[in-house]
Amino acid sequence: MVTPEQLKTWIETGFTDAQVSVEGDGHHFEAVIVASEFEGKSRIQRHQLVYAALGDKMKAEVHALSMKTLTPSES
């Protein structure tokens, strides 16, 4: 079972300076991600960056992920 801490680490590896917080029960997770990489990106593009960071883990190990993606100036 995936822990919120594992998911946090996986997301952080995809960004250079992200601040990530994750809560969840092992199947459903809620994440808040603040990263400068989101500057100038749409909400969909931001989510795509997070999904890219998770790679195949999103398909195999994470059942559901709700996320808020913010730039440092939006947080």
mmCIF file with all atom_site columns, C-alpha atoms in Angstrom:
data_model
loop_
_atom_site.group_PDB
_atom_site.id
_atom_site.type_symbol
_atom_site.label_atom_id
_atom_site.label_alt_id
_atom_site.label_comp_id
_atom_site.label_asym_id
_atom_site.label_entity_id
_atom_site.label_seq_id
_atom_site.pdbx_PDB_ins_code
_atom_site.Cartn_x
_atom_site.Cartn_y
_atom_site.Cartn_z
_atom_site.occupancy
_atom_site.B_iso_or_equiv
_atom_site.pdbx_formal_charge
_atom_site.auth_seq_id
_atom_site.auth_comp_id
_atom_site.auth_asym_id
_atom_site.auth_atom_id
_atom_site.pdbx_PDB_model_num
ATOM 1  C CA . MET A 1 1  ? 0.000  0.000  0.000   1.00 0.00 ? 1  MET A CA 1
ATOM 2  C CA . VAL A 1 2  ? 1.274  3.458  -0.907  1.00 0.00 ? 2  VAL A CA 1
ATOM 3  C CA . THR A 1 3  ? 1.727  5.890  1.967   1.00 0.00 ? 3  THR A CA 1
ATOM 4  C CA . PRO A 1 4  ? 1.264  9.648  1.733   1.00 0.00 ? 4  PRO A CA 1
ATOM 5  C CA . GLU A 1 5  ? 4.990  10.003 2.488   1.00 0.00 ? 5  GLU A CA 1
ATOM 6  C CA . GLN A 1 6  ? 5.932  7.818  -0.499  1.00 0.00 ? 6  GLN A CA 1
ATOM 7  C CA . LEU A 1 7  ? 3.658  9.769  -2.796  1.00 0.00 ? 7  LEU A CA 1
ATOM 8  C CA . LYS A 1 8  ? 5.133  13.035 -1.521  1.00 0.00 ? 8  LYS A CA 1
ATOM 9  C CA . THR A 1 9  ? 8.651  11.792 -2.276  1.00 0.00 ? 9  THR A CA 1
ATOM 10 C CA . TRP A 1 10 ? 7.690  10.618 -5.771  1.00 0.00 ? 10 TRP A CA 1
ATOM 11 C CA . ILE A 1 11 ? 6.147  13.984 -6.618  1.00 0.00 ? 11 ILE A CA 1
ATOM 12 C CA . GLU A 1 12 ? 9.112  15.917 -5.183  1.00 0.00 ? 12 GLU A CA 1
ATOM 13 C CA . THR A 1 13 ? 11.561 14.017 -7.396  1.00 0.00 ? 13 THR A CA 1
ATOM 14 C CA . GLY A 1 14 ? 9.870  15.462 -10.485 1.00 0.00 ? 14 GLY A CA 1
ATOM 15 C CA . PHE A 1 15 ? 10.423 19.075 -9.469  1.00 0.00 ? 15 PHE A CA 1
ATOM 16 C CA . THR A 1 16 ? 13.459 21.116 -8.515  1.00 0.00 ? 16 THR A CA 1
ATOM 17 C CA . ASP A 1 17 ? 12.005 23.114 -5.652  1.00 0.00 ? 17 ASP A CA 1
ATOM 18 C CA . ALA A 1 18 ? 8.472  21.925 -4.963  1.00 0.00 ? 18 ALA A CA 1
ATOM 19 C CA . GLN A 1 19 ? 6.753  22.142 -1.619  1.00 0.00 ? 19 GLN A CA 1
ATOM 20 C CA . VAL A 1 20 ? 4.477  19.110 -1.410  1.00 0.00 ? 20 VAL A CA 1
ATOM 21 C CA . SER A 1 21 ? 1.980  17.981 1.194   1.00 0.00 ? 21 SER A CA 1
ATOM 22 C CA . VAL A 1 22 ? -0.030 14.781 0.811   1.00 0.00 ? 22 VAL A CA 1
ATOM 23 C CA . GLU A 1 23 ? -2.823 13.244 2.847   1.00 0.00 ? 23 GLU A CA 1
ATOM 24 C CA . GLY A 1 24 ? -4.543 9.969  2.143   1.00 0.00 ? 24 GLY A CA 1
ATOM 25 C CA . ASP A 1 25 ? -5.642 6.515  3.196   1.00 0.00 ? 25 ASP A CA 1
ATOM 26 C CA . GLY A 1 26 ? -3.446 4.426  0.908   1.00 0.00 ? 26 GLY A CA 1
ATOM 27 C CA . HIS A 1 27 ? -5.926 4.439  -1.962  1.00 0.00 ? 27 HIS A CA 1
ATOM 28 C CA . HIS A 1 28 ? -7.246 7.991  -2.246  1.00 0.00 ? 28 HIS A CA 1
ATOM 29 C CA . PHE A 1 29 ? -4.914 10.954 -1.836  1.00 0.00 ? 29 PHE A CA 1
ATOM 30 C CA . GLU A 1 30 ? -5.100 14.732 -1.725  1.00 0.00 ? 30 GLU A CA 1
ATOM 31 C CA . ALA A 1 31 ? -1.963 16.686 -2.570  1.00 0.00 ? 31 ALA A CA 1
ATOM 32 C CA . VAL A 1 32 ? -1.022 20.346 -2.531  1.00 0.00 ? 32 VAL A CA 1
ATOM 33 C CA . ILE A 1 33 ? 1.973  21.076 -4.730  1.00 0.00 ? 33 ILE A CA 1
ATOM 34 C CA . VAL A 1 34 ? 3.668  24.462 -4.912  1.00 0.00 ? 34 VAL A CA 1
ATOM 35 C CA . ALA A 1 35 ? 6.313  24.717 -7.641  1.00 0.00 ? 35 ALA A CA 1
ATOM 36 C CA . SER A 1 36 ? 7.874  27.432 -9.757  1.00 0.00 ? 36 SER A CA 1
ATOM 37 C CA . GLU A 1 37 ? 7.602  25.062 -12.746 1.00 0.00 ? 37 GLU A CA 1
ATOM 38 C CA . PHE A 1 38 ? 3.866  25.827 -12.770 1.00 0.00 ? 38 PHE A CA 1
ATOM 39 C CA . GLU A 1 39 ? 4.451  29.485 -13.730 1.00 0.00 ? 39 GLU A CA 1
ATOM 40 C CA . GLY A 1 40 ? 2.643  30.285 -16.990 1.00 0.00 ? 40 GLY A CA 1
ATOM 41 C CA . LYS A 1 41 ? 1.017  26.830 -17.168 1.00 0.00 ? 41 LYS A CA 1
ATOM 42 C CA . SER A 1 42 ? -2.684 26.035 -17.281 1.00 0.00 ? 42 SER A CA 1
ATOM 43 C CA . ARG A 1 43 ? -4.258 23.831 -14.629 1.00 0.00 ? 43 ARG A CA 1
ATOM 44 C CA . ILE A 1 44 ? -4.232 20.891 -17.046 1.00 0.00 ? 44 ILE A CA 1
ATOM 45 C CA . GLN A 1 45 ? -0.570 21.434 -17.899 1.00 0.00 ? 45 GLN A CA 1
ATOM 46 C CA . ARG A 1 46 ? 0.280  21.581 -14.193 1.00 0.00 ? 46 ARG A CA 1
ATOM 47 C CA . HIS A 1 47 ? -1.501 18.306 -13.558 1.00 0.00 ? 47 HIS A CA 1
ATOM 48 C CA . GLN A 1 48 ? 0.302  16.752 -16.529 1.00 0.00 ? 48 GLN A CA 1
ATOM 49 C CA . LEU A 1 49 ? 3.633  17.721 -14.937 1.00 0.00 ? 49 LEU A CA 1
ATOM 50 C CA . VAL A 1 50 ? 2.617  15.964 -11.725 1.00 0.00 ? 50 VAL A CA 1
ATOM 51 C CA . TYR A 1 51 ? 1.455  12.872 -13.622 1.00 0.00 ? 51 TYR A CA 1
ATOM 52 C CA . ALA A 1 52 ? 4.766  12.855 -15.509 1.00 0.00 ? 52 ALA A CA 1
ATOM 53 C CA . ALA A 1 53 ? 6.628  12.944 -12.196 1.00 0.00 ? 53 ALA A CA 1
ATOM 54 C CA . LEU A 1 54 ? 4.644  9.940  -11.000 1.00 0.00 ? 54 LEU A CA 1
ATOM 55 C CA . GLY A 1 55 ? 5.045  8.011  -14.260 1.00 0.00 ? 55 GLY A CA 1
ATOM 56 C CA . ASP A 1 56 ? 3.797  4.429  -14.158 1.00 0.00 ? 56 ASP A CA 1
ATOM 57 C CA . LYS A 1 57 ? 3.180  4.651  -10.414 1.00 0.00 ? 57 LYS A CA 1
ATOM 58 C CA . MET A 1 58 ? 0.045  6.635  -11.197 1.00 0.00 ? 58 MET A CA 1
ATOM 59 C CA . LYS A 1 59 ? -1.341 3.722  -13.199 1.00 0.00 ? 59 LYS A CA 1
ATOM 60 C CA . ALA A 1 60 ? -0.270 0.898  -10.935 1.00 0.00 ? 60 ALA A CA 1
ATOM 61 C CA . GLU A 1 61 ? 0.023  2.138  -7.365  1.00 0.00 ? 61 GLU A CA 1
ATOM 62 C CA . VAL A 1 62 ? -2.130 5.238  -6.922  1.00 0.00 ? 62 VAL A CA 1
ATOM 63 C CA . HIS A 1 63 ? -5.865 4.721  -7.281  1.00 0.00 ? 63 HIS A CA 1
ATOM 64 C CA . ALA A 1 64 ? -7.034 8.312  -7.006  1.00 0.00 ? 64 ALA A CA 1
ATOM 65 C CA . LEU A 1 65 ? -5.221 11.604 -6.611  1.00 0.00 ? 65 LEU A CA 1
ATOM 66 C CA . SER A 1 66 ? -6.849 14.970 -6.064  1.00 0.00 ? 66 SER A CA 1
ATOM 67 C CA . MET A 1 67 ? -4.442 17.865 -6.292  1.00 0.00 ? 67 MET A CA 1
ATOM 68 C CA . LYS A 1 68 ? -4.053 21.590 -5.978  1.00 0.00 ? 68 LYS A CA 1
ATOM 69 C CA . THR A 1 69 ? -1.179 22.941 -8.043  1.00 0.00 ? 69 THR A CA 1
ATOM 70 C CA . LEU A 1 70 ? 0.052  26.402 -7.191  1.00 0.00 ? 70 LEU A CA 1
ATOM 71 C CA . THR A 1 71 ? 2.955  28.667 -8.053  1.00 0.00 ? 71 THR A CA 1
ATOM 72 C CA . PRO A 1 72 ? 4.891  30.196 -5.150  1.00 0.00 ? 72 PRO A CA 1
ATOM 73 C CA . SER A 1 73 ? 3.113  33.515 -5.743  1.00 0.00 ? 73 SER A CA 1
ATOM 74 C CA . GLU A 1 74 ? -0.302 31.814 -5.602  1.00 0.00 ? 74 GLU A CA 1
ATOM 75 C CA . SER A 1 75 ? 0.346  29.989 -2.327  1.00 0.00 ? 75 SER A CA 1
#
